[in-house]
PDB file of C-alpha atoms in Angstrom:
ATOM      1  CA  SER A   1      16.566  43.885  21.375  1.00 44.00           C
ATOM      2  CA  LYS A   2      15.437  42.403  18.067  1.00 55.00           C
ATOM      3  CA  SER A   3      15.321  38.690  17.381  1.00 66.00           C
ATOM      4  CA  LEU A   4      18.606  36.878  16.857  1.00 67.00           C
ATOM      5  CA  GLY A   5      16.876  34.745  14.222  1.00 75.00           C
ATOM      6  CA  LEU A   6      18.109  31.573  15.920  1.00 82.00           C
ATOM      7  CA  THR A   7      18.060  28.345  13.940  1.00 87.00           C
ATOM      8  CA  THR A   8      19.049  24.922  15.220  1.00 91.00           C
ATOM      9  CA  GLN A   9      19.948  21.849  13.213  1.00 92.00           C
ATOM     10  CA  LEU A  10      20.869  18.257  13.966  1.00 95.00           C
ATOM     11  CA  PHE A  11      23.114  16.521  11.433  1.00 94.00           C
ATOM     12  CA  LEU A  12      23.434  12.743  11.131  1.00 96.00           C
ATOM     13  CA  GLY A  13      25.554  11.325   8.341  1.00 96.00           C
ATOM     14  CA  PRO A  14      27.453   8.246   7.220  1.00 97.00           C
ATOM     15  CA  ASP A  15      31.052   8.153   6.035  1.00 96.00           C
ATOM     16  CA  GLY A  16      31.614  10.295   2.933  1.00 93.00           C
ATOM     17  CA  SER A  17      28.406  12.299   3.284  1.00 94.00           C
ATOM     18  CA  GLY A  18      28.361  16.013   4.051  1.00 93.00           C
ATOM     19  CA  SER A  19      27.183  19.388   2.786  1.00 92.00           C
ATOM     20  CA  PRO A  20      28.063  21.039  -0.528  1.00 92.00           C
ATOM     21  CA  MET A  21      29.479  24.583  -0.557  1.00 91.00           C
ATOM     22  CA  HIS A  22      26.943  27.090   0.764  1.00 92.00           C
ATOM     23  CA  HIS A  23      26.764  30.187   2.972  1.00 92.00           C
ATOM     24  CA  HIS A  24      24.384  31.717   5.483  1.00 90.00           C
ATOM     25  CA  MET A  25      24.300  33.703   8.744  1.00 89.00           C
ATOM     26  CA  HIS A  26      26.775  33.196  11.606  1.00 91.00           C
ATOM     27  CA  ALA A  27      26.782  29.667  13.021  1.00 93.00           C
ATOM     28  CA  PHE A  28      28.336  27.526  15.716  1.00 95.00           C
ATOM     29  CA  ASN A  29      28.818  23.843  14.895  1.00 97.00           C
ATOM     30  CA  ILE A  30      29.785  21.148  17.386  1.00 97.00           C
ATOM     31  CA  ILE A  31      30.619  17.521  16.692  1.00 97.00           C
ATOM     32  CA  VAL A  32      28.876  15.184  19.122  1.00 97.00           C
ATOM     33  CA  TYR A  33      30.299  12.049  17.501  1.00 98.00           C
ATOM     34  CA  GLY A  34      32.685  11.530  14.581  1.00 97.00           C
ATOM     35  CA  LYS A  35      34.846  13.831  12.466  1.00 98.00           C
ATOM     36  CA  LYS A  36      34.368  16.349   9.623  1.00 96.00           C
ATOM     37  CA  SER A  37      36.730  18.005   7.177  1.00 96.00           C
ATOM     38  CA  TRP A  38      35.844  21.622   6.389  1.00 95.00           C
ATOM     39  CA  THR A  39      36.613  23.773   3.359  1.00 91.00           C
ATOM     40  CA  LEU A  40      35.917  27.496   3.789  1.00 92.00           C
ATOM     41  CA  LEU A  41      36.028  30.491   1.453  1.00 90.00           C
ATOM     42  CA  PRO A  42      35.794  34.158   2.522  1.00 91.00           C
ATOM     43  CA  PRO A  43      32.701  36.204   1.561  1.00 91.00           C
ATOM     44  CA  SER A  44      34.424  37.695  -1.510  1.00 87.00           C
ATOM     45  CA  GLU A  45      34.922  34.146  -2.890  1.00 83.00           C
ATOM     46  CA  ARG A  46      31.655  32.561  -1.679  1.00 84.00           C
ATOM     47  CA  VAL A  47      29.844  30.057  -3.851  1.00 84.00           C
ATOM     48  CA  TYR A  48      26.766  27.843  -3.721  1.00 85.00           C
ATOM     49  CA  SER A  49      27.171  24.393  -5.211  1.00 84.00           C
ATOM     50  CA  LYS A  50      25.096  21.253  -5.657  1.00 85.00           C
ATOM     51  CA  ILE A  51      28.247  19.159  -6.106  1.00 84.00           C
ATOM     52  CA  ARG A  52      29.081  16.834  -3.201  1.00 84.00           C
ATOM     53  CA  MET A  53      32.066  18.145  -1.249  1.00 85.00           C
ATOM     54  CA  LYS A  54      33.861  14.856  -1.719  1.00 79.00           C
ATOM     55  CA  ASP A  55      33.788  15.564  -5.483  1.00 79.00           C
ATOM     56  CA  TRP A  56      34.178  19.355  -5.220  1.00 73.00           C
ATOM     57  CA  THR A  57      37.474  19.081  -3.346  1.00 64.00           C
ATOM     58  CA  MET A  58      38.858  16.873  -6.130  1.00 61.00           C
ATOM     59  CA  ARG A  59      37.997  19.389  -8.872  1.00 60.00           C
ATOM     60  CA  PRO A  60      37.838  22.884  -7.356  1.00 53.00           C
ATOM     61  CA  SER A  61      38.332  24.504 -10.768  1.00 51.00           C
ATOM     62  CA  HIS A  62      35.005  23.060 -11.959  1.00 49.00           C
ATOM     63  CA  GLN A  63      32.661  25.571 -13.664  1.00 45.00           C
ATOM     64  CA  HIS A  64      30.677  26.077 -10.436  1.00 50.00           C
ATOM     65  CA  ALA A  65      33.665  27.963  -9.027  1.00 51.00           C
ATOM     66  CA  ALA A  66      34.788  30.099 -11.981  1.00 46.00           C
ATOM     67  CA  GLU A  67      36.025  32.835  -9.632  1.00 52.00           C
ATOM     68  CA  TYR A  68      37.679  30.371  -7.279  1.00 56.00           C
ATOM     69  CA  HIS A  69      41.158  31.296  -6.028  1.00 60.00           C
ATOM     70  CA  PRO A  70      42.909  28.412  -4.222  1.00 63.00           C
ATOM     71  CA  GLU A  71      44.967  30.821  -2.118  1.00 71.00           C
ATOM     72  CA  SER A  72      41.724  32.005  -0.470  1.00 78.00           C
ATOM     73  CA  LYS A  73      40.731  28.505   0.679  1.00 85.00           C
ATOM     74  CA  TYR A  74      40.937  27.436   4.321  1.00 90.00           C
ATOM     75  CA  GLU A  75      40.747  23.789   5.380  1.00 92.00           C
ATOM     76  CA  CYS A  76      40.552  22.134   8.783  1.00 96.00           C
ATOM     77  CA  ASP A  77      39.336  19.016  10.544  1.00 97.00           C
ATOM     78  CA  GLN A  78      36.774  19.090  13.335  1.00 98.00           C
ATOM     79  CA  GLU A  79      36.659  16.225  15.805  1.00 97.00           C
ATOM     80  CA  GLU A  80      34.319  15.131  18.564  1.00 97.00           C
ATOM     81  CA  GLY A  81      33.814  17.943  21.088  1.00 97.00           C
ATOM     82  CA  ASP A  82      35.326  20.647  18.836  1.00 97.00           C
ATOM     83  CA  LEU A  83      33.300  23.846  18.419  1.00 97.00           C
ATOM     84  CA  MET A  84      33.529  25.614  15.046  1.00 96.00           C
ATOM     85  CA  PHE A  85      32.425  29.203  14.387  1.00 96.00           C
ATOM     86  CA  ILE A  86      31.460  30.092  10.816  1.00 95.00           C
ATOM     87  CA  PRO A  87      31.122  33.859  10.240  1.00 93.00           C
ATOM     88  CA  ASN A  88      28.272  35.371   8.249  1.00 92.00           C
ATOM     89  CA  LEU A  89      28.532  34.749   4.469  1.00 92.00           C
ATOM     90  CA  TRP A  90      31.634  32.543   4.653  1.00 94.00           C
ATOM     91  CA  ALA A  91      31.122  29.710   2.157  1.00 92.00           C
ATOM     92  CA  HIS A  92      31.750  26.284   3.587  1.00 94.00           C
ATOM     93  CA  GLY A  93      31.263  22.629   2.854  1.00 93.00           C
ATOM     94  CA  VAL A  94      32.000  19.494   4.854  1.00 95.00           C
ATOM     95  CA  VAL A  95      32.809  15.816   4.379  1.00 95.00           C
ATOM     96  CA  ASN A  96      32.099  13.344   7.186  1.00 96.00           C
ATOM     97  CA  HIS A  97      34.777  10.810   8.090  1.00 96.00           C
ATOM     98  CA  GLY A  98      32.934   7.848   9.534  1.00 97.00           C
ATOM     99  CA  SER A  99      29.447   8.157  10.997  1.00 98.00           C
ATOM    100  CA  THR A 100      28.998  11.684  12.321  1.00 97.00           C
ATOM    101  CA  VAL A 101      26.508  13.463  14.591  1.00 98.00           C
ATOM    102  CA  ALA A 102      26.650  17.254  14.878  1.00 97.00           C
ATOM    103  CA  LEU A 103      24.599  20.204  16.106  1.00 96.00           C
ATOM    104  CA  ALA A 104      24.475  23.702  14.609  1.00 95.00           C
ATOM    105  CA  LEU A 105      23.156  27.001  15.932  1.00 91.00           C
ATOM    106  CA  GLY A 106      22.704  29.795  13.397  1.00 89.00           C
ATOM    107  CA  PHE A 107      22.137  33.394  14.453  1.00 84.00           C
ATOM    108  CA  SER A 108      22.162  36.995  13.232  1.00 82.00           C
ATOM    109  CA  LEU A 109      24.099  39.790  14.893  1.00 73.00           C
ATOM    110  CA  GLU A 110      23.380  42.332  12.175  1.00 71.00           C
ATOM    111  CA  ASN A 111      19.922  43.082  13.642  1.00 66.00           C
ATOM    112  CA  ASN A 112      21.464  43.488  17.105  1.00 61.00           C
ATOM    113  CA  PRO A 113      24.471  45.864  16.816  1.00 62.00           C
ATOM    114  CA  GLU A 114      24.478  46.381  20.598  1.00 63.00           C
ATOM    115  CA  LEU A 115      25.700  42.791  20.991  1.00 58.00           C
ATOM    116  CA  LEU A 116      28.837  43.654  19.005  1.00 58.00           C
ATOM    117  CA  GLN A 117      29.923  46.425  21.380  1.00 59.00           C
TER     118      GLN A 117
END
């Protein structure tokens, strides 16, 4: 079996912080402490942005999302102990509500098709 290309990350953030819209390989995210609000877009609508999510969610028609279709947007809240799966190439951004601690595990299944069977 080829490498899964595992990546691990620890996130620590104060209230209102988060990650702008971005996309990458599959990932699991778990909240150890706190709460996050997620915005997700499918691969056909994916975007990269440098705009803070707190601002992006207030003006989603901004020029950074010229192809943005609001009907394609998914939103949810993740609380302490919740596990979130983000599929490959799904754009996503988060806003922390209160101090937040989270862990992420990124991985690739594309190099390991036998794991999908």
